[in-house]
Short mmCIF file of C-alpha atoms in Angstrom, two decimals:
data_model
loop_
_atom_site.label_atom_id
_atom_site.label_comp_id
_atom_site.label_asym_id
_atom_site.label_seq_id
_atom_site.Cartn_x
_atom_site.Cartn_y
_atom_site.Cartn_z
CA UNK A 11 -20.37 -31.01 -38.01
CA UNK A 12 -19.08 -28.29 -40.32
CA UNK A 13 -19.95 -25.61 -37.73
CA UNK A 14 -18.05 -27.58 -35.07
CA UNK A 15 -15.02 -27.83 -37.36
CA UNK A 16 -15.06 -24.09 -37.99
CA UNK A 17 -15.29 -23.42 -34.27
CA UNK A 18 -12.25 -25.66 -33.60
CA UNK A 19 -10.25 -23.92 -36.37
CA UNK A 20 -11.18 -20.58 -34.82
CA UNK A 21 -9.18 -21.53 -31.68
CA UNK A 22 -6.49 -23.53 -33.48
CA UNK A 23 -3.02 -22.50 -32.26
CA UNK A 24 -1.37 -24.05 -35.28
CA UNK A 25 -2.74 -21.19 -37.39
CA UNK A 26 0.00 -18.57 -37.77
CA UNK A 27 2.57 -20.81 -36.03
CA UNK A 28 6.24 -20.24 -36.85
CA UNK A 29 8.51 -23.12 -37.88
CA UNK A 30 9.41 -25.14 -34.81
CA UNK A 31 13.14 -25.13 -35.58
CA UNK A 32 13.08 -21.30 -35.82
CA UNK A 33 11.30 -20.98 -32.47
CA UNK A 34 13.71 -23.38 -30.73
CA UNK A 35 16.73 -21.61 -32.23
CA UNK A 36 15.42 -18.25 -31.01
CA UNK A 37 14.78 -19.63 -27.51
CA UNK A 38 18.24 -21.23 -27.25
CA UNK A 39 20.00 -18.06 -28.46
CA UNK A 40 18.39 -15.92 -25.73
CA UNK A 41 19.08 -18.22 -22.77
CA UNK A 42 22.69 -17.31 -22.05
CA UNK A 43 23.57 -14.60 -19.52
CA UNK A 44 26.95 -13.43 -20.73
CA UNK A 45 28.31 -10.02 -21.67
CA UNK A 46 25.58 -7.61 -22.81
CA UNK A 47 22.69 -9.66 -21.35
CA UNK A 48 24.31 -9.63 -17.90
CA UNK A 49 24.92 -5.86 -18.05
CA UNK A 50 21.34 -5.22 -19.17
CA UNK A 51 20.05 -7.38 -16.30
CA UNK A 52 22.20 -5.56 -13.71
CA UNK A 53 21.06 -2.14 -14.97
CA UNK A 54 17.42 -3.27 -14.99
CA UNK A 55 17.78 -4.47 -11.39
CA UNK A 56 19.14 -1.07 -10.30
CA UNK A 57 16.27 0.72 -12.07
CA UNK A 58 13.68 -1.60 -10.48
CA UNK A 59 15.31 -1.14 -7.04
CA UNK A 60 15.16 2.65 -7.39
CA UNK A 61 11.51 2.38 -8.45
CA UNK A 62 10.68 0.24 -5.41
CA UNK A 63 12.71 2.55 -3.17
CA UNK A 64 10.87 5.71 -4.26
CA UNK A 65 7.54 3.90 -4.78
CA UNK A 66 7.36 4.72 -8.50
CA UNK A 67 5.22 2.27 -10.47
CA UNK A 68 6.29 3.78 -13.82
CA UNK A 69 9.99 3.18 -13.09
CA UNK A 70 9.30 -0.43 -12.01
CA UNK A 71 7.37 -1.08 -15.24
CA UNK A 72 10.27 0.34 -17.26
CA UNK A 73 12.70 -2.03 -15.52
CA UNK A 74 10.47 -5.04 -16.23
CA UNK A 75 10.37 -4.15 -19.92
CA UNK A 76 14.18 -3.96 -20.06
CA UNK A 77 14.87 -7.19 -18.18
CA UNK A 78 15.91 -10.33 -20.13
CA UNK A 79 15.12 -12.53 -17.11
CA UNK A 80 12.24 -14.44 -18.71
CA UNK A 81 14.37 -16.11 -21.43
CA UNK A 82 15.97 -18.95 -19.37
CA UNK A 83 12.59 -19.73 -17.75
CA UNK A 84 10.97 -20.15 -21.17
CA UNK A 85 14.05 -22.15 -22.21
CA UNK A 86 13.49 -24.54 -19.29
CA UNK A 87 9.85 -24.99 -20.29
CA UNK A 88 10.80 -25.79 -23.87
CA UNK A 89 13.52 -28.18 -22.68
CA UNK A 90 11.02 -30.11 -20.53
CA UNK A 91 8.50 -30.17 -23.37
CA UNK A 92 10.94 -31.70 -25.89
CA UNK A 93 12.91 -33.68 -23.26
CA UNK A 94 16.14 -31.85 -24.12
CA UNK A 95 17.98 -32.36 -20.82
CA UNK A 96 21.23 -30.57 -21.84
CA UNK A 97 19.08 -27.52 -22.73
CA UNK A 98 17.25 -27.85 -19.39
CA UNK A 99 20.59 -27.93 -17.54
CA UNK A 100 21.82 -24.88 -19.48
CA UNK A 101 18.57 -22.98 -18.83
CA UNK A 102 18.57 -23.68 -15.09
CA UNK A 103 22.27 -22.78 -14.82
CA UNK A 104 21.69 -19.41 -16.50
CA UNK A 105 18.58 -18.79 -14.40
CA UNK A 106 20.63 -19.37 -11.23
CA UNK A 107 23.34 -16.98 -12.49
CA UNK A 108 20.72 -14.33 -13.29
CA UNK A 109 19.04 -14.82 -9.90
CA UNK A 110 22.32 -14.56 -7.99
CA UNK A 111 23.42 -11.42 -9.89
CA UNK A 112 20.00 -9.82 -9.35
CA UNK A 113 20.04 -10.53 -5.61
CA UNK A 114 23.61 -9.23 -5.29
CA UNK A 115 22.95 -5.99 -7.20
CA UNK A 116 19.70 -5.24 -5.33
CA UNK A 117 21.34 -6.10 -1.98
CA UNK A 118 24.21 -3.68 -2.70
CA UNK A 119 21.82 -0.94 -3.82
CA UNK A 120 19.59 -1.15 -0.73
CA UNK A 121 22.64 -1.40 1.54
CA UNK A 122 23.98 1.87 0.11
CA UNK A 123 20.61 3.65 -0.18
CA UNK A 124 19.85 6.00 2.74
CA UNK A 125 16.11 5.28 2.42
CA UNK A 126 15.27 2.01 4.15
CA UNK A 127 11.50 2.44 4.69
CA UNK A 128 9.29 -0.29 3.19
CA UNK A 129 7.06 1.40 0.60
CA UNK A 130 3.78 -0.06 -0.66
CA UNK A 131 5.41 -1.35 -3.88
CA UNK A 132 7.91 -3.30 -1.78
CA UNK A 133 5.34 -4.67 0.66
CA UNK A 134 3.13 -5.85 -2.21
CA UNK A 135 5.83 -8.42 -3.11
CA UNK A 136 6.21 -9.97 0.34
CA UNK A 137 2.91 -11.91 0.64
CA UNK A 138 2.16 -13.87 -2.56
CA UNK A 139 -1.16 -15.65 -2.99
CA UNK A 140 -3.18 -17.71 -5.47
CA UNK A 141 -3.81 -14.65 -7.65
CA UNK A 142 -0.07 -14.37 -8.28
CA UNK A 143 -0.14 -18.01 -9.43
CA UNK A 144 -2.92 -17.25 -11.90
CA UNK A 145 -1.12 -14.17 -13.22
CA UNK A 146 2.14 -16.10 -13.71
CA UNK A 147 0.42 -19.05 -15.40
CA UNK A 148 -1.80 -17.13 -17.81
CA UNK A 149 0.88 -14.50 -18.44
CA UNK A 150 3.27 -17.32 -19.28
CA UNK A 151 0.69 -18.85 -21.67
CA UNK A 152 0.36 -15.55 -23.54
CA UNK A 153 4.14 -15.18 -23.72
CA UNK A 154 4.77 -18.66 -25.11
CA UNK A 155 1.93 -18.42 -27.62
CA UNK A 156 3.42 -15.14 -28.85
CA UNK A 157 6.92 -16.66 -29.11
CA UNK A 158 5.63 -19.49 -31.32
CA UNK A 159 3.95 -17.14 -33.81
CA UNK A 160 5.39 -15.94 -37.10
CA UNK A 161 4.15 -12.45 -36.21
CA UNK A 162 5.22 -11.95 -32.59
CA UNK A 163 2.84 -9.02 -32.07
CA UNK A 164 2.51 -6.88 -28.93
CA UNK A 165 1.96 -9.38 -26.08
CA UNK A 166 5.63 -9.81 -25.09
CA UNK A 167 6.03 -6.40 -23.31
CA UNK A 168 2.70 -6.94 -21.53
CA UNK A 169 3.79 -10.39 -20.38
CA UNK A 170 7.05 -8.95 -19.00
CA UNK A 171 5.02 -6.44 -16.94
CA UNK A 172 2.28 -8.84 -15.80
CA UNK A 173 4.51 -11.71 -14.67
CA UNK A 174 6.75 -9.32 -12.70
CA UNK A 175 9.99 -11.25 -12.23
CA UNK A 176 12.17 -8.25 -11.35
CA UNK A 177 10.34 -6.66 -8.37
CA UNK A 178 10.29 -9.83 -6.21
CA UNK A 179 14.04 -10.30 -6.70
CA UNK A 180 14.70 -6.66 -5.78
CA UNK A 181 12.43 -7.01 -2.73
CA UNK A 182 14.36 -10.14 -1.69
CA UNK A 183 17.57 -8.11 -1.96
CA UNK A 184 15.94 -5.40 0.16
CA UNK A 185 15.01 -8.00 2.80
CA UNK A 186 18.64 -9.16 2.94
CA UNK A 187 19.94 -5.58 3.13
CA UNK A 188 17.78 -4.67 6.15
CA UNK A 189 18.06 -8.12 7.74
CA UNK A 190 14.33 -8.91 7.42
CA UNK A 191 14.16 -12.62 6.56
CA UNK A 192 10.34 -12.53 6.37
CA UNK A 193 10.50 -10.04 3.46
CA UNK A 194 13.29 -12.06 1.85
CA UNK A 195 11.41 -15.38 2.08
CA UNK A 196 8.07 -13.92 0.91
CA UNK A 197 9.61 -12.17 -2.10
CA UNK A 198 11.71 -15.19 -3.06
CA UNK A 199 8.62 -17.40 -2.83
CA UNK A 200 6.78 -15.05 -5.23
CA UNK A 201 9.76 -15.18 -7.60
CA UNK A 202 9.74 -19.01 -7.50
CA UNK A 203 5.98 -19.04 -8.20
CA UNK A 204 6.45 -16.79 -11.23
CA UNK A 205 9.40 -18.84 -12.55
CA UNK A 206 7.72 -22.21 -12.14
CA UNK A 207 4.30 -21.34 -13.55
CA UNK A 208 5.79 -19.52 -16.56
CA UNK A 209 7.84 -22.69 -17.12
CA UNK A 210 4.73 -24.87 -16.64
CA UNK A 211 2.65 -22.85 -19.13
CA UNK A 212 5.53 -23.10 -21.62
CA UNK A 213 5.67 -26.88 -21.12
CA UNK A 214 1.90 -27.20 -21.74
CA UNK A 215 1.97 -25.16 -24.98
CA UNK A 216 5.03 -27.03 -26.26
CA UNK A 217 3.26 -30.35 -25.65
CA UNK A 218 0.03 -29.07 -27.20
CA UNK A 219 1.84 -27.91 -30.36
CA UNK A 220 3.57 -31.31 -30.64
CA UNK A 221 7.16 -30.13 -30.69
CA UNK A 222 9.35 -33.14 -31.57
CA UNK A 223 11.20 -34.85 -28.73
CA UNK A 224 14.98 -34.45 -28.86
CA UNK A 225 15.65 -37.53 -26.73
CA UNK A 226 13.69 -40.76 -26.55
CA UNK A 227 11.93 -41.07 -23.19
CA UNK A 228 10.11 -44.23 -22.16
CA UNK A 229 6.61 -44.12 -20.69
CA UNK A 230 7.80 -44.74 -17.11
CA UNK A 231 10.28 -41.87 -17.19
CA UNK A 232 7.66 -39.56 -18.75
CA UNK A 233 5.26 -40.44 -15.93
CA UNK A 234 7.99 -39.75 -13.38
CA UNK A 235 8.60 -36.28 -14.86
CA UNK A 236 4.85 -35.59 -14.80
CA UNK A 237 4.63 -36.67 -11.14
CA UNK A 238 7.55 -34.40 -10.19
CA UNK A 239 5.91 -31.44 -11.93
CA UNK A 240 2.60 -32.20 -10.19
CA UNK A 241 4.34 -32.36 -6.80
CA UNK A 242 6.04 -28.99 -7.36
CA UNK A 243 2.67 -27.49 -8.37
CA UNK A 244 1.15 -28.66 -5.06
CA UNK A 245 4.12 -27.44 -3.00
CA UNK A 246 3.85 -23.96 -4.54
CA UNK A 247 0.06 -23.65 -4.77
CA UNK A 248 -0.95 -24.77 -1.26
CA UNK A 249 0.86 -21.93 0.61
CA UNK A 250 -0.38 -19.39 -1.94
CA UNK A 251 -3.99 -20.52 -1.38
CA UNK A 252 -3.47 -20.12 2.38
CA UNK A 253 -2.07 -16.60 1.88
CA UNK A 254 -5.02 -15.71 -0.37
CA UNK A 255 -7.46 -17.00 2.27
CA UNK A 256 -5.67 -14.98 4.98
CA UNK A 257 -5.79 -11.85 2.81
CA UNK A 258 -9.50 -12.35 2.13
CA UNK A 259 -10.27 -12.84 5.83
CA UNK A 260 -8.25 -9.74 6.73
CA UNK A 261 -10.14 -7.63 4.19
CA UNK A 262 -13.49 -8.93 5.47
CA UNK A 263 -12.41 -8.18 9.05
CA UNK A 264 -11.31 -4.65 8.10
CA UNK A 265 -14.67 -4.04 6.44
CA UNK A 266 -16.50 -5.15 9.60
CA UNK A 267 -14.33 -2.82 11.71
CA UNK A 268 -15.03 0.12 9.37
CA UNK A 269 -18.80 -0.54 9.51
CA UNK A 270 -18.66 -0.84 13.31
CA UNK A 271 -16.72 2.42 13.81
CA UNK A 272 -18.91 4.28 11.29
CA UNK A 273 -22.24 3.12 12.78
CA UNK A 274 -21.44 3.14 16.50
CA UNK A 275 -19.26 6.25 16.67
CA UNK A 276 -18.97 8.45 13.57
CA UNK A 277 -22.69 8.49 12.72
CA UNK A 278 -23.43 9.57 16.32
CA UNK A 279 -21.13 12.57 15.99
CA UNK A 280 -18.14 11.21 17.92
CA UNK A 281 -14.92 12.35 16.23
CA UNK A 282 -12.43 9.47 16.05
CA UNK A 283 -9.00 10.94 16.67
CA UNK A 284 -6.99 7.73 16.65
CA UNK A 285 -7.71 4.27 15.20
CA UNK A 286 -5.39 1.26 15.05
CA UNK A 287 -6.21 -2.37 14.29
CA UNK A 288 -3.81 -5.22 15.01
CA UNK A 289 -4.93 -8.27 13.03
CA UNK A 290 -1.94 -10.50 13.87
CA UNK A 291 -2.43 -10.79 17.64
CA UNK A 292 -4.60 -13.27 19.50
CA UNK A 293 -7.06 -11.85 20.36
CA UNK A 294 -7.03 -9.15 17.69
CA UNK A 295 -6.95 -5.57 18.95
CA UNK A 296 -8.95 -2.47 18.03
CA UNK A 297 -7.66 0.74 19.62
CA UNK A 298 -9.68 3.95 19.44
CA UNK A 299 -9.41 7.45 20.87
CA UNK A 300 -11.88 10.34 20.56
CA UNK A 301 -11.53 14.10 20.37
CA UNK A 302 -13.97 15.00 23.17
CA UNK A 303 -16.18 12.05 24.14
CA UNK A 304 -15.31 10.15 27.31
CA UNK A 305 -16.93 6.76 27.87
CA UNK A 306 -17.81 5.30 31.25
CA UNK A 307 -16.97 1.67 32.07
CA UNK A 308 -20.61 0.70 31.58
CA UNK A 309 -20.71 2.38 28.14
CA UNK A 310 -17.51 0.60 27.09
CA UNK A 311 -19.01 -2.76 28.11
CA UNK A 312 -22.17 -2.01 26.09
CA UNK A 313 -20.03 -1.13 23.05
CA UNK A 314 -18.11 -4.39 23.38
CA UNK A 315 -21.39 -6.29 23.29
CA UNK A 316 -22.40 -4.40 20.13
CA UNK A 317 -19.28 -5.65 18.34
CA UNK A 318 -20.82 -9.13 18.08
CA UNK A 319 -23.76 -7.67 16.14
CA UNK A 320 -21.25 -6.66 13.44
CA UNK A 321 -19.69 -10.13 13.33
CA UNK A 322 -16.53 -8.98 15.14
CA UNK A 323 -15.27 -11.77 17.38
CA UNK A 324 -12.00 -12.57 19.16
CA UNK A 325 -11.22 -8.86 19.32
CA UNK A 326 -10.17 -6.76 22.30
CA UNK A 327 -11.57 -3.21 22.22
CA UNK A 328 -9.28 -0.61 23.78
CA UNK A 329 -10.63 2.96 24.08
CA UNK A 330 -7.74 5.28 24.90
CA UNK A 331 -8.97 7.95 27.32
CA UNK A 332 -5.71 8.72 29.14
CA UNK A 333 -4.53 12.05 27.71
CA UNK A 334 -0.88 11.36 28.49
CA UNK A 335 -0.90 7.98 26.72
CA UNK A 336 -2.81 9.43 23.80
CA UNK A 337 -0.40 12.32 23.51
CA UNK A 338 2.51 9.86 23.43
CA UNK A 339 0.87 7.83 20.64
CA UNK A 340 0.16 10.92 18.55
CA UNK A 341 3.73 12.16 19.00
CA UNK A 342 5.02 8.73 17.97
CA UNK A 343 2.89 8.84 14.82
CA UNK A 344 4.21 12.35 14.07
CA UNK A 345 7.77 11.14 14.55
CA UNK A 346 7.15 8.24 12.16
CA UNK A 347 5.78 10.66 9.59
CA UNK A 348 8.79 12.92 10.00
CA UNK A 349 11.14 9.97 9.52
CA UNK A 350 9.38 9.17 6.23
CA UNK A 351 9.97 12.63 4.76
CA UNK A 352 11.22 12.45 1.23
CA UNK A 353 14.51 13.97 0.15
CA UNK A 354 12.60 16.84 -1.47
CA UNK A 355 10.85 17.70 1.80
CA UNK A 356 14.13 17.61 3.69
CA UNK A 357 15.67 19.94 1.10
CA UNK A 358 12.75 22.36 1.45
CA UNK A 359 13.23 22.39 5.23
CA UNK A 360 16.92 23.07 4.78
CA UNK A 361 16.25 25.96 2.38
CA UNK A 362 13.63 27.43 4.73
CA UNK A 363 16.17 27.32 7.56
CA UNK A 364 18.67 29.16 5.37
CA UNK A 365 16.02 31.71 4.39
CA UNK A 366 15.08 32.34 8.03
CA UNK A 367 18.63 33.53 8.67
CA UNK A 368 17.87 36.56 6.48
CA UNK A 369 14.37 37.30 7.74
CA UNK A 370 13.48 39.67 10.58
CA UNK A 371 10.44 38.56 12.56
CA UNK A 372 10.42 40.92 15.57
CA UNK A 373 6.88 41.53 16.92
CA UNK A 374 5.60 45.12 17.06
CA UNK A 375 8.70 46.42 15.24
CA UNK A 376 6.63 48.59 12.93
CA UNK A 377 4.59 50.13 15.75
CA UNK A 378 7.71 50.98 17.78
CA UNK A 379 9.43 52.71 14.86
CA UNK A 380 6.30 54.79 14.16
CA UNK A 381 6.15 55.92 17.80
CA UNK A 382 9.86 56.67 18.16
CA UNK A 383 10.42 58.13 14.68
CA UNK A 384 7.09 59.52 13.42
CA UNK A 385 8.79 61.33 10.50
CA UNK A 386 9.57 57.98 8.80
CA UNK A 387 6.78 57.31 6.29
CA UNK A 388 7.85 53.84 5.13
CA UNK A 389 10.88 51.58 5.41
CA UNK A 390 12.32 48.21 4.46
CA UNK A 391 14.63 46.18 6.67
CA UNK A 392 16.68 43.03 6.16
CA UNK A 393 19.85 41.09 6.96
CA UNK A 394 22.65 41.21 4.38
CA UNK A 395 26.02 39.51 4.00
CA UNK A 396 28.81 42.10 3.99
CA UNK A 397 31.83 40.67 2.18
CA UNK A 398 35.22 42.26 2.89
CA UNK A 399 37.26 39.57 1.16
CA UNK A 400 36.94 35.83 0.44
CA UNK A 401 37.81 34.97 4.05
CA UNK A 402 35.82 37.65 5.84
CA UNK A 403 32.01 37.81 5.77
CA UNK A 404 29.68 39.24 8.42
CA UNK A 405 25.98 40.01 8.75
CA UNK A 406 24.64 43.57 8.71
CA UNK A 407 21.11 44.84 9.28
CA UNK A 408 20.21 47.47 6.70
CA UNK A 409 17.25 49.83 7.13
CA UNK A 410 16.21 51.88 4.11
CA UNK A 411 13.67 54.59 4.93
CA UNK A 412 11.63 57.32 3.27
CA UNK A 413 10.74 60.45 5.26
CA UNK A 414 9.27 63.91 4.70
CA UNK A 415 12.39 65.30 6.37
CA UNK A 416 15.83 63.68 6.47
CA UNK A 417 16.77 62.37 9.90
CA UNK A 418 19.35 64.48 11.66
CA UNK A 419 22.69 62.86 12.66
CA UNK A 420 21.43 62.65 16.25
CA UNK A 421 18.19 60.97 15.17
CA UNK A 422 20.06 58.61 12.85
CA UNK A 423 22.41 57.65 15.71
CA UNK A 424 19.41 57.16 18.00
CA UNK A 425 17.70 54.89 15.42
CA UNK A 426 20.93 52.92 14.92
CA UNK A 427 21.41 52.39 18.66
CA UNK A 428 17.79 51.32 19.05
CA UNK A 429 18.15 48.71 16.32
CA UNK A 430 21.41 47.44 17.89
CA UNK A 431 19.51 46.84 21.13
CA UNK A 432 16.99 44.72 19.20
CA UNK A 433 19.73 42.83 17.29
CA UNK A 434 22.93 42.99 19.38
CA UNK A 435 24.83 40.43 17.26
CA UNK A 436 24.67 42.46 14.02
CA UNK A 437 26.05 45.74 12.74
CA UNK A 438 23.55 48.35 11.51
CA UNK A 439 23.42 50.50 8.39
CA UNK A 440 20.83 53.32 8.02
CA UNK A 441 20.13 54.51 4.46
CA UNK A 442 17.71 57.20 3.31
CA UNK A 443 15.89 56.59 0.05
CA UNK A 444 15.47 59.87 -1.80
CA UNK A 445 12.00 60.53 -3.14
#
């Protein structure tokens, strides 16, 4: 009996609990989105949007740590737990304000941003599943337990990162900016999941810690509130379970495809040049192309039969053997890659183009000069900007040479005329470097 009592005390949340009036006062004071809180939220949204835009996890984490978005959600959970309906109304009102401001700021950012490609950090917030529910619920539990302690400790920053309220809102703003309602709906659904299950975990802890009720609520009304909460849980959980199941099936299918391609083609020495799987069509499609190997119709039929041995069903196998079609696909992939160049890569290309203006890449130039002017031992040659005044600049080719014997005026003129033939658009300057 004594051992059982010690075990219960070991997990007792009342140990180290702060005064309930202090906790409630702290929660109420942080709910409002006015002045500084609103500015901090807007700045955090911009930072998170930039992080999603450039696919930087570190920047996104920084934005989540800054954001004050969790306060009204926790406030709503406390309000439900103590049946303080004015506090619930205030919390929901401020949450709506924060949500609207966040969507507006992220929408404006992504509308202005020249980079509209969906990076992996953005796409990760468009298809929520049951795992997101678990993260929001248990992250919310940790956050509320920490809030109710005398010593708040370190969990709060971790909760802000784990529950991830900012990125879904920014992704929803991105979906609006590019006109993709699927992205918008998926991200907003993830945001709603996070909000509700953080609120639910807060409600559970508040009830467990026996916070006093602010308003008297009869048993029937309490049951009604419980039924409404249960209904919302079902409405949010059922789609997330479906998404999780779809994700699991897709991963299993991808694994089967990888095993099939590895065993049937790669292990036999056939180099796969092109592979594309379309999971969302009916039937699904697997497209392949090979570097050298050409398959006959009979071989293709045999390969299709082998797919069933790997558990791959309802899938159309397409082996691309038309060189023209394959060339078009490869060029399309190259074009997509070029469109996804970062700003740094574009800047490097621009600088290389500028540098090429001052480089001379004429084939066999060195051999020709040695034949025509054997007395020249070594030389350097380049394009220079000749500046007469601020409004007059022209290019000149300068050749600096070393020779055992100085070129005569006739030879110098001959060399100059020969270079002008090679580069007719530039003036020429011949300079001897004294040894």
